[in-house]
Amino acid sequence: MFGFKERIVTSHVTVNLLLNTDIEDLSEDEGHMTKTYQRRQNESKRDYAKRLFDIAENYRKRKLYELALENDLESLRLKKQVFGGDTKHMDIAKSLNNIAVDHSYVHNYQTAIKYFHLSLAMLEEVSPQHTTHIQVLTVLQNIVKSYMDLGDQKKCRNVC
């Protein structure tokens, strides 16, 4: 029977083997172990992304917008890893909106508007039948506010 130290070494070797091997080259059991490991790794990244998202919200409440932006950007990066870079997902759309909000608080209105539009486009793709979804309305309101902050009344009227 293996002692604690031997189990750690064995686990480390197994993880390295699994990470450096194509799933197709593994036996059925090894492939299942790899898929389970990858799923757990993604769940862990998703949990961490959620924590960063929450931390950013706390920074926003404390008016520490640059720190909120850093955490929102890192949360978005992790979410893209979990869901896939080009995947359209509600969590990614929310992160895009929060990044835009962070930019608007530090008066980067053009950048904020860009992120608001990315969020809006993703929301409309994720749930096209729910275009009056509260998240969509929130993003539209944020776009209008950013145009107002820029003094562009014409674009405010064209948003809706």
One Martini backbone bead per residue (centre of mass of N, CA, C, O) as a GRO file, in nm:
protein
  160
    1MET     BB    1   0.099   0.035   0.020
    2PHE     BB    2   0.062   0.363  -0.003
    3GLY     BB    3   0.180   0.648   0.086
    4PHE     BB    4   0.144   0.976   0.084
    5LYS     BB    5   0.397   1.046  -0.091
    6GLU     BB    6   0.339   0.840  -0.322
    7ARG     BB    7   0.062   0.957  -0.406
    8ILE     BB    8   0.164   1.233  -0.494
    9VAL     BB    9   0.360   1.138  -0.710
   10THR     BB   10   0.153   0.977  -0.874
   11SER     BB   11  -0.039   1.215  -0.929
   12HIS     BB   12   0.168   1.396  -1.071
   13VAL     BB   13   0.232   1.202  -1.301
   14THR     BB   14  -0.057   1.172  -1.406
   15VAL     BB   15  -0.110   1.468  -1.473
   16ASN     BB   16   0.126   1.503  -1.671
   17LEU     BB   17   0.036   1.284  -1.864
   18LEU     BB   18  -0.247   1.406  -1.928
   19LEU     BB   19  -0.148   1.694  -2.026
   20ASN     BB   20   0.064   1.543  -2.255
   21THR     BB   21  -0.201   1.404  -2.382
   22ASP     BB   22  -0.403   1.284  -2.599
   23ILE     BB   23  -0.716   1.164  -2.571
   24GLU     BB   24  -0.703   0.955  -2.811
   25ASP     BB   25  -0.438   0.800  -2.671
   26LEU     BB   26  -0.627   0.693  -2.460
   27SER     BB   27  -0.781   0.521  -2.263
   28GLU     BB   28  -1.086   0.514  -2.137
   29ASP     BB   29  -1.003   0.573  -1.842
   30GLU     BB   30  -0.802   0.802  -1.900
   31GLY     BB   31  -1.001   0.983  -2.055
   32HIS     BB   32  -1.196   1.019  -1.818
   33MET     BB   33  -0.991   1.148  -1.628
   34THR     BB   34  -0.928   1.391  -1.806
   35LYS     BB   35  -1.214   1.505  -1.831
   36THR     BB   36  -1.251   1.543  -1.529
   37TYR     BB   37  -1.014   1.734  -1.486
   38GLN     BB   38  -1.105   1.953  -1.689
   39ARG     BB   39  -1.376   2.012  -1.555
   40ARG     BB   40  -1.258   2.098  -1.279
   41GLN     BB   41  -1.084   2.324  -1.389
   42ASN     BB   42  -1.322   2.491  -1.505
   43GLU     BB   43  -1.477   2.519  -1.241
   44SER     BB   44  -1.253   2.673  -1.098
   45LYS     BB   45  -1.239   2.911  -1.296
   46ARG     BB   46  -1.535   2.993  -1.264
   47ASP     BB   47  -1.521   3.053  -0.963
   48TYR     BB   48  -1.297   3.266  -0.983
   49ALA     BB   49  -1.448   3.456  -1.173
   50LYS     BB   50  -1.677   3.512  -0.974
   51ARG     BB   51  -1.503   3.635  -0.751
   52LEU     BB   52  -1.394   3.869  -0.923
   53PHE     BB   53  -1.668   3.990  -0.986
   54ASP     BB   54  -1.736   4.051  -0.685
   55ILE     BB   55  -1.490   4.226  -0.622
   56ALA     BB   56  -1.551   4.444  -0.830
   57GLU     BB   57  -1.815   4.533  -0.700
   58ASN     BB   58  -1.685   4.629  -0.436
   59TYR     BB   59  -1.505   4.842  -0.566
   60ARG     BB   60  -1.731   5.012  -0.686
   61LYS     BB   61  -1.867   5.081  -0.411
   62ARG     BB   62  -1.572   5.223  -0.328
   63LYS     BB   63  -1.459   5.380  -0.588
   64LEU     BB   64  -1.250   5.148  -0.729
   65TYR     BB   65  -1.227   5.134  -1.060
   66GLU     BB   66  -0.950   5.015  -1.140
   67LEU     BB   67  -0.984   4.754  -0.971
   68ALA     BB   68  -1.240   4.662  -1.104
   69LEU     BB   69  -1.126   4.637  -1.389
   70GLU     BB   70  -0.912   4.424  -1.335
   71ASN     BB   71  -1.114   4.204  -1.236
   72ASP     BB   72  -1.298   4.200  -1.487
   73LEU     BB   73  -1.081   4.119  -1.693
   74GLU     BB   74  -1.001   3.852  -1.557
   75SER     BB   75  -1.279   3.725  -1.559
   76LEU     BB   76  -1.313   3.726  -1.866
   77ARG     BB   77  -1.070   3.553  -1.937
   78LEU     BB   78  -1.170   3.299  -1.786
   79LYS     BB   79  -1.443   3.268  -1.929
   80LYS     BB   80  -1.319   3.221  -2.210
   81GLN     BB   81  -1.178   2.959  -2.130
   82VAL     BB   82  -1.428   2.800  -2.041
   83PHE     BB   83  -1.630   2.869  -2.302
   84GLY     BB   84  -1.475   3.010  -2.511
   85GLY     BB   85  -1.375   3.269  -2.704
   86ASP     BB   86  -1.656   3.265  -2.909
   87THR     BB   87  -1.855   3.245  -2.694
   88LYS     BB   88  -2.191   3.283  -2.610
   89HIS     BB   89  -2.259   3.443  -2.289
   90MET     BB   90  -2.402   3.580  -2.017
   91ASP     BB   91  -2.143   3.616  -1.843
   92ILE     BB   92  -1.986   3.773  -2.059
   93ALA     BB   93  -2.186   4.005  -2.096
   94LYS     BB   94  -2.165   4.107  -1.803
   95SER     BB   95  -1.864   4.171  -1.811
   96LEU     BB   96  -1.874   4.377  -2.039
   97ASN     BB   97  -2.055   4.573  -1.888
   98ASN     BB   98  -1.867   4.620  -1.640
   99ILE     BB   99  -1.632   4.731  -1.801
  100ALA     BB  100  -1.787   4.973  -1.907
  101VAL     BB  101  -1.854   5.097  -1.636
  102ASP     BB  102  -1.565   5.143  -1.548
  103HIS     BB  103  -1.496   5.336  -1.782
  104SER     BB  104  -1.713   5.550  -1.717
  105TYR     BB  105  -1.604   5.627  -1.429
  106VAL     BB  106  -1.315   5.718  -1.585
  107HIS     BB  107  -1.405   5.868  -1.863
  108ASN     BB  108  -1.417   5.619  -2.093
  109TYR     BB  109  -1.660   5.639  -2.311
  110GLN     BB  110  -1.575   5.502  -2.574
  111THR     BB  111  -1.498   5.233  -2.445
  112ALA     BB  112  -1.766   5.183  -2.308
  113ILE     BB  113  -1.940   5.171  -2.565
  114LYS     BB  114  -1.801   4.931  -2.689
  115TYR     BB  115  -1.872   4.731  -2.456
  116PHE     BB  116  -2.176   4.770  -2.462
  117HIS     BB  117  -2.212   4.663  -2.753
  118LEU     BB  118  -2.096   4.382  -2.701
  119SER     BB  119  -2.303   4.304  -2.489
  120LEU     BB  120  -2.560   4.348  -2.654
  121ALA     BB  121  -2.497   4.149  -2.884
  122MET     BB  122  -2.476   3.900  -2.701
  123LEU     BB  123  -2.755   3.912  -2.573
  124GLU     BB  124  -2.910   3.887  -2.847
  125GLU     BB  125  -2.787   3.600  -2.907
  126VAL     BB  126  -2.859   3.443  -2.648
  127SER     BB  127  -3.163   3.613  -2.629
  128PRO     BB  128  -3.367   3.704  -2.878
  129GLN     BB  129  -3.658   3.662  -2.733
  130HIS     BB  130  -3.523   3.869  -2.490
  131THR     BB  131  -3.494   4.193  -2.565
  132THR     BB  132  -3.635   4.284  -2.270
  133HIS     BB  133  -3.432   4.219  -2.095
  134ILE     BB  134  -3.292   4.361  -1.825
  135GLN     BB  135  -3.001   4.361  -1.936
  136VAL     BB  136  -3.062   4.513  -2.198
  137LEU     BB  137  -3.177   4.767  -2.066
  138THR     BB  138  -2.925   4.838  -1.907
  139VAL     BB  139  -2.736   4.877  -2.148
  140LEU     BB  140  -2.898   5.096  -2.289
  141GLN     BB  141  -2.883   5.295  -2.056
  142ASN     BB  142  -2.569   5.311  -2.055
  143ILE     BB  143  -2.538   5.425  -2.337
  144VAL     BB  144  -2.698   5.683  -2.299
  145LYS     BB  145  -2.526   5.795  -2.067
  146SER     BB  146  -2.260   5.811  -2.227
  147TYR     BB  147  -2.365   6.011  -2.442
  148MET     BB  148  -2.440   6.229  -2.240
  149ASP     BB  149  -2.150   6.265  -2.124
  150LEU     BB  150  -2.055   6.355  -2.424
  151GLY     BB  151  -2.300   6.535  -2.558
  152ASP     BB  152  -2.478   6.317  -2.748
  153GLN     BB  153  -2.803   6.347  -2.827
  154LYS     BB  154  -2.843   6.202  -3.096
  155LYS     BB  155  -2.745   5.916  -3.002
  156CYS     BB  156  -2.952   5.879  -2.781
  157ARG     BB  157  -3.202   5.859  -2.979
  158ASN     BB  158  -3.072   5.605  -3.152
  159VAL     BB  159  -3.070   5.362  -2.957
  160CYS     BB  160  -3.398   5.300  -2.954
   0.00000   0.00000   0.00000
